[in-house]
């Protein structure tokens, strides 16, 4: 049986995500196993997820995935390069994943491999440095360097968000010499963050619809919709940036400037400007607008701001994720886990308490992720579910 890994946020799980799982199985065989590494309660765009990690993991398993493991918080909130590397290294650490399946606008795995090889080369580093010296945004410099080496058609691929992330997955596979074969699944329907017609909508559009209290059922698999509707009915979502904004602002205003200097992506004095903005401005959007510049993207500023509020530090990303925490599984996932116990290169946590047997750096990462969950649940409408310490008590969702 082939086992494919998928890196995802499922924010929320929709028909496009189900299509990727189905296409992966069609290409590899219907008996293939699907293991997903999924972001937790906060996602790479620098925002809270619309539903909790446990609900999103359950929805994914009900809709075709077999096993969901959590990407620990520091990697969820990092750059595309660190996000991809952390997720791929968890998949490899399980010791059972043969294939990495990813969505792609171009659908051309060979071209994506060429770009990844280029980005790992010395010629690229020299060209990148030359463009960075012109003080252009990093993404622009990166694309210009690739265009200089491989030509405009290859460089244009980096302007597509899923292709850009796919290249980062392939870089990680190459850099760490991982025995994982890439599988590109051409995206269909709405592009990343795009608004369009049809059944397959982007996560951004679905979150916008949810924010306005409108119906998203036509765009989700029935099992995912039912899972999320249960969360809504029980007062556990949807969680939006605005619901957590006062809590985040209060944390940010109490932080010393050194806390902003310690987060990933800090540097070149950006932390000074961010610290000052957080101490005076009255909304997160005002903070982002004040700090953003031609050189620094809105997403980078959002990640830095949320990382400061959550206590994420750049040194936590120097190593690979120290464990694989199970969020949800089915019968096939249970079989995969039994195999993984004899092949894994990292600890597998089926119970949160097992983290206490690991080394202190792993414990620190788990505790940070658990504290982030404590903050996240304060956005629930139902006070019954706002209790602290829940991340230590939750068991994986068994969909058997």
CSV table of C-alpha atoms in Angstrom, one decimal:
chain,number,residue,atom,x,y,z
A,1,UNK,CA,0.0,0.0,0.0
A,2,UNK,CA,1.3,3.4,-1.0
A,3,UNK,CA,1.1,6.1,1.7
A,4,UNK,CA,0.8,9.7,0.6
A,5,UNK,CA,1.5,12.7,2.7
A,6,UNK,CA,-0.4,16.0,2.3
A,7,UNK,CA,0.4,19.3,4.0
A,8,UNK,CA,-2.7,21.4,4.7
A,9,UNK,CA,-4.5,23.9,6.8
A,10,UNK,CA,-8.1,22.9,5.9
A,11,UNK,CA,-9.3,26.3,6.9
A,12,UNK,CA,-12.0,25.1,6.4
A,13,UNK,CA,-12.0,21.7,4.6
A,14,UNK,CA,-13.8,22.2,1.3
A,15,UNK,CA,-14.5,20.4,-2.0
A,16,UNK,CA,-11.1,21.3,-3.4
A,17,UNK,CA,-9.4,19.5,-0.6
A,18,UNK,CA,-11.6,16.5,-1.1
A,19,UNK,CA,-10.7,16.6,-4.8
A,20,UNK,CA,-7.0,16.5,-4.0
A,21,UNK,CA,-7.4,13.4,-1.8
A,22,UNK,CA,-9.5,11.7,-4.4
A,23,UNK,CA,-7.0,12.5,-7.2
A,24,UNK,CA,-4.1,11.3,-5.1
A,25,UNK,CA,-5.9,8.0,-4.6
A,26,UNK,CA,-6.8,7.8,-8.2
A,27,UNK,CA,-3.1,8.2,-9.2
A,28,UNK,CA,-1.6,5.9,-6.5
A,29,UNK,CA,-4.4,3.3,-6.1
A,30,UNK,CA,-7.6,3.2,-4.2
A,31,UNK,CA,-6.0,1.3,-1.3
A,32,UNK,CA,-3.5,4.2,-0.7
A,33,UNK,CA,-3.3,5.7,2.7
A,34,UNK,CA,-3.5,9.5,3.2
A,35,UNK,CA,-1.5,11.1,6.0
A,36,UNK,CA,-1.9,14.9,6.5
A,37,UNK,CA,0.2,17.3,8.4
A,38,UNK,CA,-2.2,20.1,9.4
A,39,UNK,CA,-1.7,23.5,11.0
A,40,UNK,CA,-3.2,23.9,14.4
A,41,UNK,CA,-5.4,26.7,15.8
A,42,UNK,CA,-3.3,29.5,14.1
A,43,UNK,CA,-2.4,29.5,10.4
A,44,UNK,CA,0.4,30.7,8.2
A,45,UNK,CA,-1.4,33.9,7.1
A,46,UNK,CA,-1.1,35.1,10.7
A,47,UNK,CA,-4.6,34.5,11.8
A,48,UNK,CA,-6.7,32.1,13.9
A,49,UNK,CA,-8.2,29.2,12.1
A,50,UNK,CA,-11.9,29.4,11.5
A,51,UNK,CA,-12.5,26.2,13.5
A,52,UNK,CA,-10.3,24.4,16.0
A,53,UNK,CA,-7.6,22.0,14.9
A,54,UNK,CA,-9.6,19.1,16.4
A,55,UNK,CA,-12.8,19.9,14.4
A,56,UNK,CA,-10.8,20.5,11.2
A,57,UNK,CA,-8.9,17.2,11.6
A,58,UNK,CA,-12.2,15.3,12.2
A,59,UNK,CA,-13.7,16.8,9.1
A,60,UNK,CA,-10.7,15.8,7.0
A,61,UNK,CA,-10.8,12.2,8.2
A,62,UNK,CA,-14.6,12.0,7.6
A,63,UNK,CA,-13.9,13.2,4.0
A,64,UNK,CA,-11.2,10.8,3.0
A,65,UNK,CA,-8.0,11.4,4.9
A,66,UNK,CA,-6.8,8.5,7.1
A,67,UNK,CA,-4.5,10.2,9.7
A,68,UNK,CA,-4.0,13.8,10.7
A,69,UNK,CA,-1.0,15.0,12.7
A,70,UNK,CA,-0.5,18.5,13.9
A,71,UNK,CA,2.2,20.9,12.7
A,72,UNK,CA,3.5,22.5,15.9
A,73,UNK,CA,2.8,26.2,16.4
A,74,UNK,CA,6.2,27.8,15.5
A,75,UNK,CA,6.2,26.1,12.0
A,76,UNK,CA,2.5,27.1,11.5
A,77,UNK,CA,3.4,30.7,12.0
A,78,UNK,CA,6.6,30.8,9.9
A,79,UNK,CA,7.6,31.7,6.4
A,80,UNK,CA,6.7,29.4,3.5
A,81,UNK,CA,10.2,27.9,3.6
A,82,UNK,CA,10.1,27.0,7.3
A,83,UNK,CA,6.4,25.9,7.1
A,84,UNK,CA,7.1,23.5,4.3
A,85,UNK,CA,10.3,22.2,5.7
A,86,UNK,CA,8.8,21.5,9.1
A,87,UNK,CA,5.8,19.7,7.6
A,88,UNK,CA,7.8,17.6,5.2
A,89,UNK,CA,10.2,16.6,8.0
A,90,UNK,CA,7.3,15.4,10.2
A,91,UNK,CA,6.0,13.3,7.3
A,92,UNK,CA,9.4,11.8,6.8
A,93,UNK,CA,9.8,11.3,10.5
A,94,UNK,CA,6.8,8.9,10.6
A,95,UNK,CA,8.9,6.5,8.4
A,96,UNK,CA,5.9,5.4,6.4
A,97,UNK,CA,5.2,8.1,3.8
A,98,UNK,CA,6.3,7.3,0.2
A,99,UNK,CA,4.8,10.2,-1.7
A,100,UNK,CA,4.1,13.9,-1.1
A,101,UNK,CA,1.0,15.1,-2.8
A,102,UNK,CA,0.5,18.8,-3.3
A,103,UNK,CA,-1.8,21.1,-5.2
A,104,UNK,CA,-0.3,23.0,-8.1
A,105,UNK,CA,-1.5,25.6,-10.5
A,106,UNK,CA,0.9,24.4,-13.3
A,107,UNK,CA,0.6,20.7,-12.5
A,108,UNK,CA,4.2,20.2,-13.9
A,109,UNK,CA,6.3,18.4,-11.2
A,110,UNK,CA,9.3,18.4,-13.5
A,111,UNK,CA,9.3,22.1,-13.8
A,112,UNK,CA,8.8,22.6,-10.1
A,113,UNK,CA,11.8,20.3,-9.5
A,114,UNK,CA,13.9,22.4,-11.8
A,115,UNK,CA,13.0,25.5,-9.8
A,116,UNK,CA,13.7,23.8,-6.5
A,117,UNK,CA,17.1,22.7,-7.7
A,118,UNK,CA,17.9,26.2,-8.9
A,119,UNK,CA,16.9,27.7,-5.5
A,120,UNK,CA,19.3,25.3,-3.8
A,121,UNK,CA,22.2,26.4,-6.0
A,122,UNK,CA,25.1,28.8,-5.5
A,123,UNK,CA,24.3,30.7,-8.7
A,124,UNK,CA,20.9,31.5,-7.3
A,125,UNK,CA,22.3,32.7,-4.0
A,126,UNK,CA,24.6,35.1,-5.9
A,127,UNK,CA,21.8,36.5,-8.1
A,128,UNK,CA,19.5,36.8,-5.1
A,129,UNK,CA,22.1,38.8,-3.1
A,130,UNK,CA,22.5,41.1,-6.1
A,131,UNK,CA,18.8,41.9,-6.3
A,132,UNK,CA,18.4,42.2,-2.5
A,133,UNK,CA,21.1,44.9,-2.5
A,134,UNK,CA,18.7,46.9,-4.6
A,135,UNK,CA,16.4,46.8,-1.5
A,136,UNK,CA,13.5,45.1,-3.4
A,137,UNK,CA,11.0,42.9,-1.6
A,138,UNK,CA,12.4,39.3,-1.1
A,139,UNK,CA,9.7,37.7,-3.2
A,140,UNK,CA,10.5,40.0,-6.2
A,141,UNK,CA,14.2,39.4,-5.8
A,142,UNK,CA,13.7,35.6,-5.7
A,143,UNK,CA,11.6,35.7,-8.9
A,144,UNK,CA,14.1,37.9,-10.7
A,145,UNK,CA,17.0,35.6,-9.7
A,146,UNK,CA,15.1,32.6,-11.1
A,147,UNK,CA,14.3,34.5,-14.3
A,148,UNK,CA,17.9,35.3,-14.8
A,149,UNK,CA,18.9,31.7,-14.5
A,150,UNK,CA,16.0,29.6,-15.8
A,151,UNK,CA,14.0,32.2,-17.9
A,152,UNK,CA,10.7,33.9,-17.5
A,153,UNK,CA,8.4,30.9,-17.8
A,154,UNK,CA,10.0,29.2,-14.8
A,155,UNK,CA,10.0,32.4,-12.8
A,156,UNK,CA,6.3,33.0,-13.5
A,157,UNK,CA,5.5,29.8,-11.6
A,158,UNK,CA,6.7,31.5,-8.4
A,159,UNK,CA,3.9,34.0,-8.7
A,160,UNK,CA,1.3,31.2,-8.2
A,161,UNK,CA,0.9,30.6,-4.4
A,162,UNK,CA,0.4,26.9,-4.5
A,163,UNK,CA,3.3,26.4,-7.0
A,164,UNK,CA,5.4,28.6,-4.8
A,165,UNK,CA,4.7,26.4,-1.7
A,166,UNK,CA,5.2,23.3,-3.8
A,167,UNK,CA,8.7,24.5,-4.7
A,168,UNK,CA,9.4,24.9,-0.9
A,169,UNK,CA,8.3,21.3,-0.3
A,170,UNK,CA,10.6,20.1,-3.1
A,171,UNK,CA,13.5,22.2,-1.7
A,172,UNK,CA,13.0,20.5,1.7
A,173,UNK,CA,13.0,17.0,0.1
A,174,UNK,CA,16.2,17.9,-1.8
A,175,UNK,CA,18.0,19.6,1.1
A,176,UNK,CA,17.4,16.9,3.7
A,177,UNK,CA,17.7,14.1,1.1
A,178,UNK,CA,14.3,12.6,2.0
A,179,UNK,CA,13.1,9.4,0.3
A,180,UNK,CA,9.8,10.9,-0.7
A,181,UNK,CA,8.5,11.1,-4.3
A,182,UNK,CA,6.6,14.3,-5.3
A,183,UNK,CA,3.1,14.1,-6.8
A,184,UNK,CA,1.6,17.3,-8.3
A,185,UNK,CA,-2.2,17.5,-8.4
A,186,UNK,CA,-3.4,20.3,-10.7
A,187,UNK,CA,-5.7,22.6,-8.8
A,188,UNK,CA,-9.2,23.1,-10.1
A,189,UNK,CA,-11.7,25.8,-9.2
A,190,UNK,CA,-10.9,29.0,-7.3
A,191,UNK,CA,-7.3,30.0,-6.8
A,192,UNK,CA,-5.7,30.6,-3.5
A,193,UNK,CA,-7.5,33.6,-1.8
A,194,UNK,CA,-9.5,34.1,-5.0
A,195,UNK,CA,-13.3,34.8,-5.2
A,196,UNK,CA,-15.1,33.0,-8.1
A,197,UNK,CA,-18.1,31.0,-9.2
A,198,UNK,CA,-18.5,27.3,-9.2
A,199,UNK,CA,-18.5,24.6,-6.5
A,200,UNK,CA,-14.9,24.8,-5.5
A,201,UNK,CA,-14.3,28.0,-3.7
A,202,UNK,CA,-11.1,29.3,-2.0
A,203,UNK,CA,-10.7,29.1,1.8
A,204,UNK,CA,-10.6,32.9,1.9
A,205,UNK,CA,-14.0,33.2,0.2
A,206,UNK,CA,-15.5,30.5,2.5
A,207,UNK,CA,-14.2,32.3,5.6
A,208,UNK,CA,-15.7,35.6,4.3
A,209,UNK,CA,-19.1,33.8,3.8
A,210,UNK,CA,-18.9,32.4,7.3
A,211,UNK,CA,-18.1,35.8,8.8
A,212,UNK,CA,-21.4,37.1,7.3
A,213,UNK,CA,-23.4,34.2,8.7
A,214,UNK,CA,-24.2,32.9,5.2
A,215,UNK,CA,-24.5,29.3,4.1
A,216,UNK,CA,-21.4,27.4,2.9
A,217,UNK,CA,-23.0,24.0,2.5
A,218,UNK,CA,-22.9,24.0,-1.3
A,219,UNK,CA,-19.1,24.3,-1.2
A,220,UNK,CA,-18.2,21.6,1.4
A,221,UNK,CA,-18.5,17.9,1.5
A,222,UNK,CA,-21.5,16.9,3.5
A,223,UNK,CA,-19.4,15.3,6.3
A,224,UNK,CA,-17.3,18.4,6.7
A,225,UNK,CA,-20.3,20.7,6.7
A,226,UNK,CA,-22.0,18.6,9.4
A,227,UNK,CA,-18.9,18.6,11.5
A,228,UNK,CA,-18.5,22.4,11.3
A,229,UNK,CA,-22.2,23.0,11.8
A,230,UNK,CA,-22.0,21.1,15.0
A,231,UNK,CA,-19.3,23.4,16.1
A,232,UNK,CA,-21.4,26.4,15.3
A,233,UNK,CA,-24.4,25.1,17.1
A,234,UNK,CA,-22.3,24.3,20.2
A,235,UNK,CA,-20.8,27.8,20.2
A,236,UNK,CA,-17.3,26.8,19.2
A,237,UNK,CA,-17.0,28.9,16.0
A,238,UNK,CA,-16.6,30.3,13.6
A,239,UNK,CA,-13.5,32.0,15.1
A,240,UNK,CA,-12.5,35.2,13.2
A,241,UNK,CA,-9.6,37.6,13.7
A,242,UNK,CA,-12.0,40.2,15.1
A,243,UNK,CA,-13.2,37.9,17.9
A,244,UNK,CA,-9.6,37.6,19.2
A,245,UNK,CA,-8.5,41.1,18.4
A,246,UNK,CA,-9.0,42.7,21.9
A,247,UNK,CA,-7.2,39.8,23.6
A,248,UNK,CA,-4.3,40.0,21.2
A,249,UNK,CA,-4.0,43.8,21.5
A,250,UNK,CA,-3.9,43.5,25.3
A,251,UNK,CA,-1.1,41.0,25.1
A,252,UNK,CA,0.8,43.0,22.5
A,253,UNK,CA,0.6,46.2,24.6
A,254,UNK,CA,2.2,44.5,27.6
A,255,UNK,CA,5.2,43.2,25.7
A,256,UNK,CA,8.7,44.7,25.9
A,257,UNK,CA,10.5,45.5,22.6
A,258,UNK,CA,12.7,42.5,23.1
A,259,UNK,CA,9.7,40.2,22.6
A,260,UNK,CA,9.3,41.6,19.1
A,261,UNK,CA,13.0,41.3,18.3
A,262,UNK,CA,12.8,37.6,19.3
A,263,UNK,CA,10.2,36.5,16.8
A,264,UNK,CA,10.9,34.9,13.4
A,265,UNK,CA,11.2,37.4,10.5
A,266,UNK,CA,12.4,40.2,12.8
A,267,UNK,CA,15.3,42.2,11.7
A,268,UNK,CA,16.5,45.4,10.0
A,269,UNK,CA,14.7,47.5,12.7
A,270,UNK,CA,11.3,46.2,11.8
A,271,UNK,CA,10.8,45.1,15.4
A,272,UNK,CA,11.1,48.6,16.7
A,273,UNK,CA,8.4,49.9,14.4
A,274,UNK,CA,6.1,47.0,15.2
A,275,UNK,CA,6.6,47.4,18.9
A,276,UNK,CA,5.8,51.1,18.8
A,277,UNK,CA,2.7,50.5,16.7
A,278,UNK,CA,1.4,47.7,19.0
A,279,UNK,CA,1.8,50.0,22.0
A,280,UNK,CA,-0.3,52.9,20.5
A,281,UNK,CA,-2.6,51.8,17.7
A,282,UNK,CA,-6.2,50.6,18.4
A,283,UNK,CA,-6.6,47.8,15.8
A,284,UNK,CA,-4.6,45.0,14.3
A,285,UNK,CA,-5.3,46.3,10.8
A,286,UNK,CA,-4.0,49.7,11.8
A,287,UNK,CA,-0.8,48.1,13.1
A,288,UNK,CA,-0.3,46.1,9.9
A,289,UNK,CA,-0.9,49.1,7.7
A,290,UNK,CA,1.5,51.3,9.7
A,291,UNK,CA,4.3,48.8,9.7
A,292,UNK,CA,3.9,47.4,6.1
A,293,UNK,CA,6.3,48.8,3.5
A,294,UNK,CA,7.3,48.0,-0.1
A,295,UNK,CA,9.9,45.6,1.3
A,296,UNK,CA,7.9,43.8,3.9
A,297,UNK,CA,4.6,42.0,3.0
A,298,UNK,CA,1.4,42.2,4.8
A,299,UNK,CA,1.6,38.5,5.6
A,300,UNK,CA,5.0,38.8,7.1
A,301,UNK,CA,3.8,41.7,9.4
A,302,UNK,CA,0.7,39.6,10.5
A,303,UNK,CA,2.9,36.6,11.3
A,304,UNK,CA,5.3,38.7,13.3
A,305,UNK,CA,2.5,40.4,15.2
A,306,UNK,CA,0.8,37.2,16.1
A,307,UNK,CA,4.1,35.4,16.9
A,308,UNK,CA,4.9,38.1,19.4
A,309,UNK,CA,1.5,37.8,21.0
A,310,UNK,CA,1.8,34.0,21.2
A,311,UNK,CA,5.4,34.0,22.5
A,312,UNK,CA,7.0,32.3,19.4
A,313,UNK,CA,10.8,32.8,19.2
A,314,UNK,CA,13.0,32.4,16.2
A,315,UNK,CA,15.4,29.9,17.9
A,316,UNK,CA,12.5,27.4,18.2
A,317,UNK,CA,12.8,26.9,14.4
A,318,UNK,CA,16.5,26.0,14.4
A,319,UNK,CA,15.7,22.3,14.6
A,320,UNK,CA,13.0,20.2,13.0
A,321,UNK,CA,9.6,19.6,14.7
A,322,UNK,CA,10.4,17.3,17.7
A,323,UNK,CA,7.3,15.1,17.7
A,324,UNK,CA,4.2,14.1,15.7
A,325,UNK,CA,0.9,14.7,17.6
A,326,UNK,CA,-2.1,12.7,16.4
A,327,UNK,CA,-5.3,14.8,16.0
A,328,UNK,CA,-7.6,12.3,14.2
A,329,UNK,CA,-7.6,8.9,12.4
A,330,UNK,CA,-9.7,6.1,11.1
A,331,UNK,CA,-9.2,2.4,10.8
A,332,UNK,CA,-6.6,2.8,8.0
A,333,UNK,CA,-4.9,5.5,10.0
A,334,UNK,CA,-4.7,3.2,13.0
A,335,UNK,CA,-3.0,0.6,10.8
A,336,UNK,CA,-0.6,3.2,9.5
A,337,UNK,CA,0.2,4.2,13.1
A,338,UNK,CA,0.9,0.6,14.1
A,339,UNK,CA,3.4,0.4,11.2
A,340,UNK,CA,4.9,3.8,12.1
A,341,UNK,CA,5.7,2.7,15.6
A,342,UNK,CA,8.3,0.4,14.2
A,343,UNK,CA,9.7,2.8,11.6
A,344,UNK,CA,9.4,6.3,13.0
A,345,UNK,CA,12.3,8.6,13.6
A,346,UNK,CA,10.4,11.0,15.9
A,347,UNK,CA,8.1,10.4,18.9
A,348,UNK,CA,4.4,9.9,18.1
A,349,UNK,CA,2.1,11.5,20.6
A,350,UNK,CA,-1.3,9.8,20.8
A,351,UNK,CA,-1.7,11.2,24.4
A,352,UNK,CA,-0.6,14.7,25.4
A,353,UNK,CA,0.8,13.4,28.7
A,354,UNK,CA,3.5,11.5,26.8
A,355,UNK,CA,5.2,14.8,26.0
A,356,UNK,CA,6.5,14.8,29.7
A,357,UNK,CA,8.7,11.9,28.8
A,358,UNK,CA,10.5,13.8,26.0
A,359,UNK,CA,13.3,16.3,26.3
A,360,UNK,CA,12.7,19.8,27.5
A,361,UNK,CA,12.8,21.5,24.0
A,362,UNK,CA,10.0,19.2,22.8
A,363,UNK,CA,8.1,20.0,26.0
A,364,UNK,CA,8.5,23.7,25.5
A,365,UNK,CA,7.1,23.5,21.9
A,366,UNK,CA,4.1,21.5,23.1
A,367,UNK,CA,3.5,23.9,26.0
A,368,UNK,CA,3.6,26.8,23.6
A,369,UNK,CA,1.1,25.2,21.3
A,370,UNK,CA,-1.2,24.3,24.2
A,371,UNK,CA,-1.1,27.9,25.5
A,372,UNK,CA,-2.0,29.1,22.1
A,373,UNK,CA,-5.1,26.8,22.2
A,374,UNK,CA,-6.0,28.3,25.6
A,375,UNK,CA,-6.1,31.7,23.9
A,376,UNK,CA,-7.9,30.4,20.9
A,377,UNK,CA,-10.9,28.9,22.9
A,378,UNK,CA,-11.5,32.3,24.5
A,379,UNK,CA,-13.1,33.3,21.1
A,380,UNK,CA,-15.8,30.7,21.5
A,381,UNK,CA,-19.3,32.1,22.1
A,382,UNK,CA,-20.2,29.3,24.6
A,383,UNK,CA,-18.3,30.0,27.8
A,384,UNK,CA,-18.5,26.3,28.8
A,385,UNK,CA,-15.8,25.5,26.2
A,386,UNK,CA,-13.5,28.4,27.2
A,387,UNK,CA,-11.7,26.4,29.9
A,388,UNK,CA,-8.0,26.4,29.9
A,389,UNK,CA,-5.8,23.3,29.7
A,390,UNK,CA,-8.0,21.5,27.1
A,391,UNK,CA,-5.1,20.7,24.8
A,392,UNK,CA,-3.6,18.5,27.6
A,393,UNK,CA,-6.9,16.6,27.9
A,394,UNK,CA,-8.0,16.1,24.3
A,395,UNK,CA,-7.6,12.7,22.8
A,396,UNK,CA,-7.3,12.1,19.0
A,397,UNK,CA,-10.6,11.9,17.2
A,398,UNK,CA,-11.2,8.3,16.3
A,399,UNK,CA,-13.5,8.1,13.2
A,400,UNK,CA,-13.8,4.3,13.0
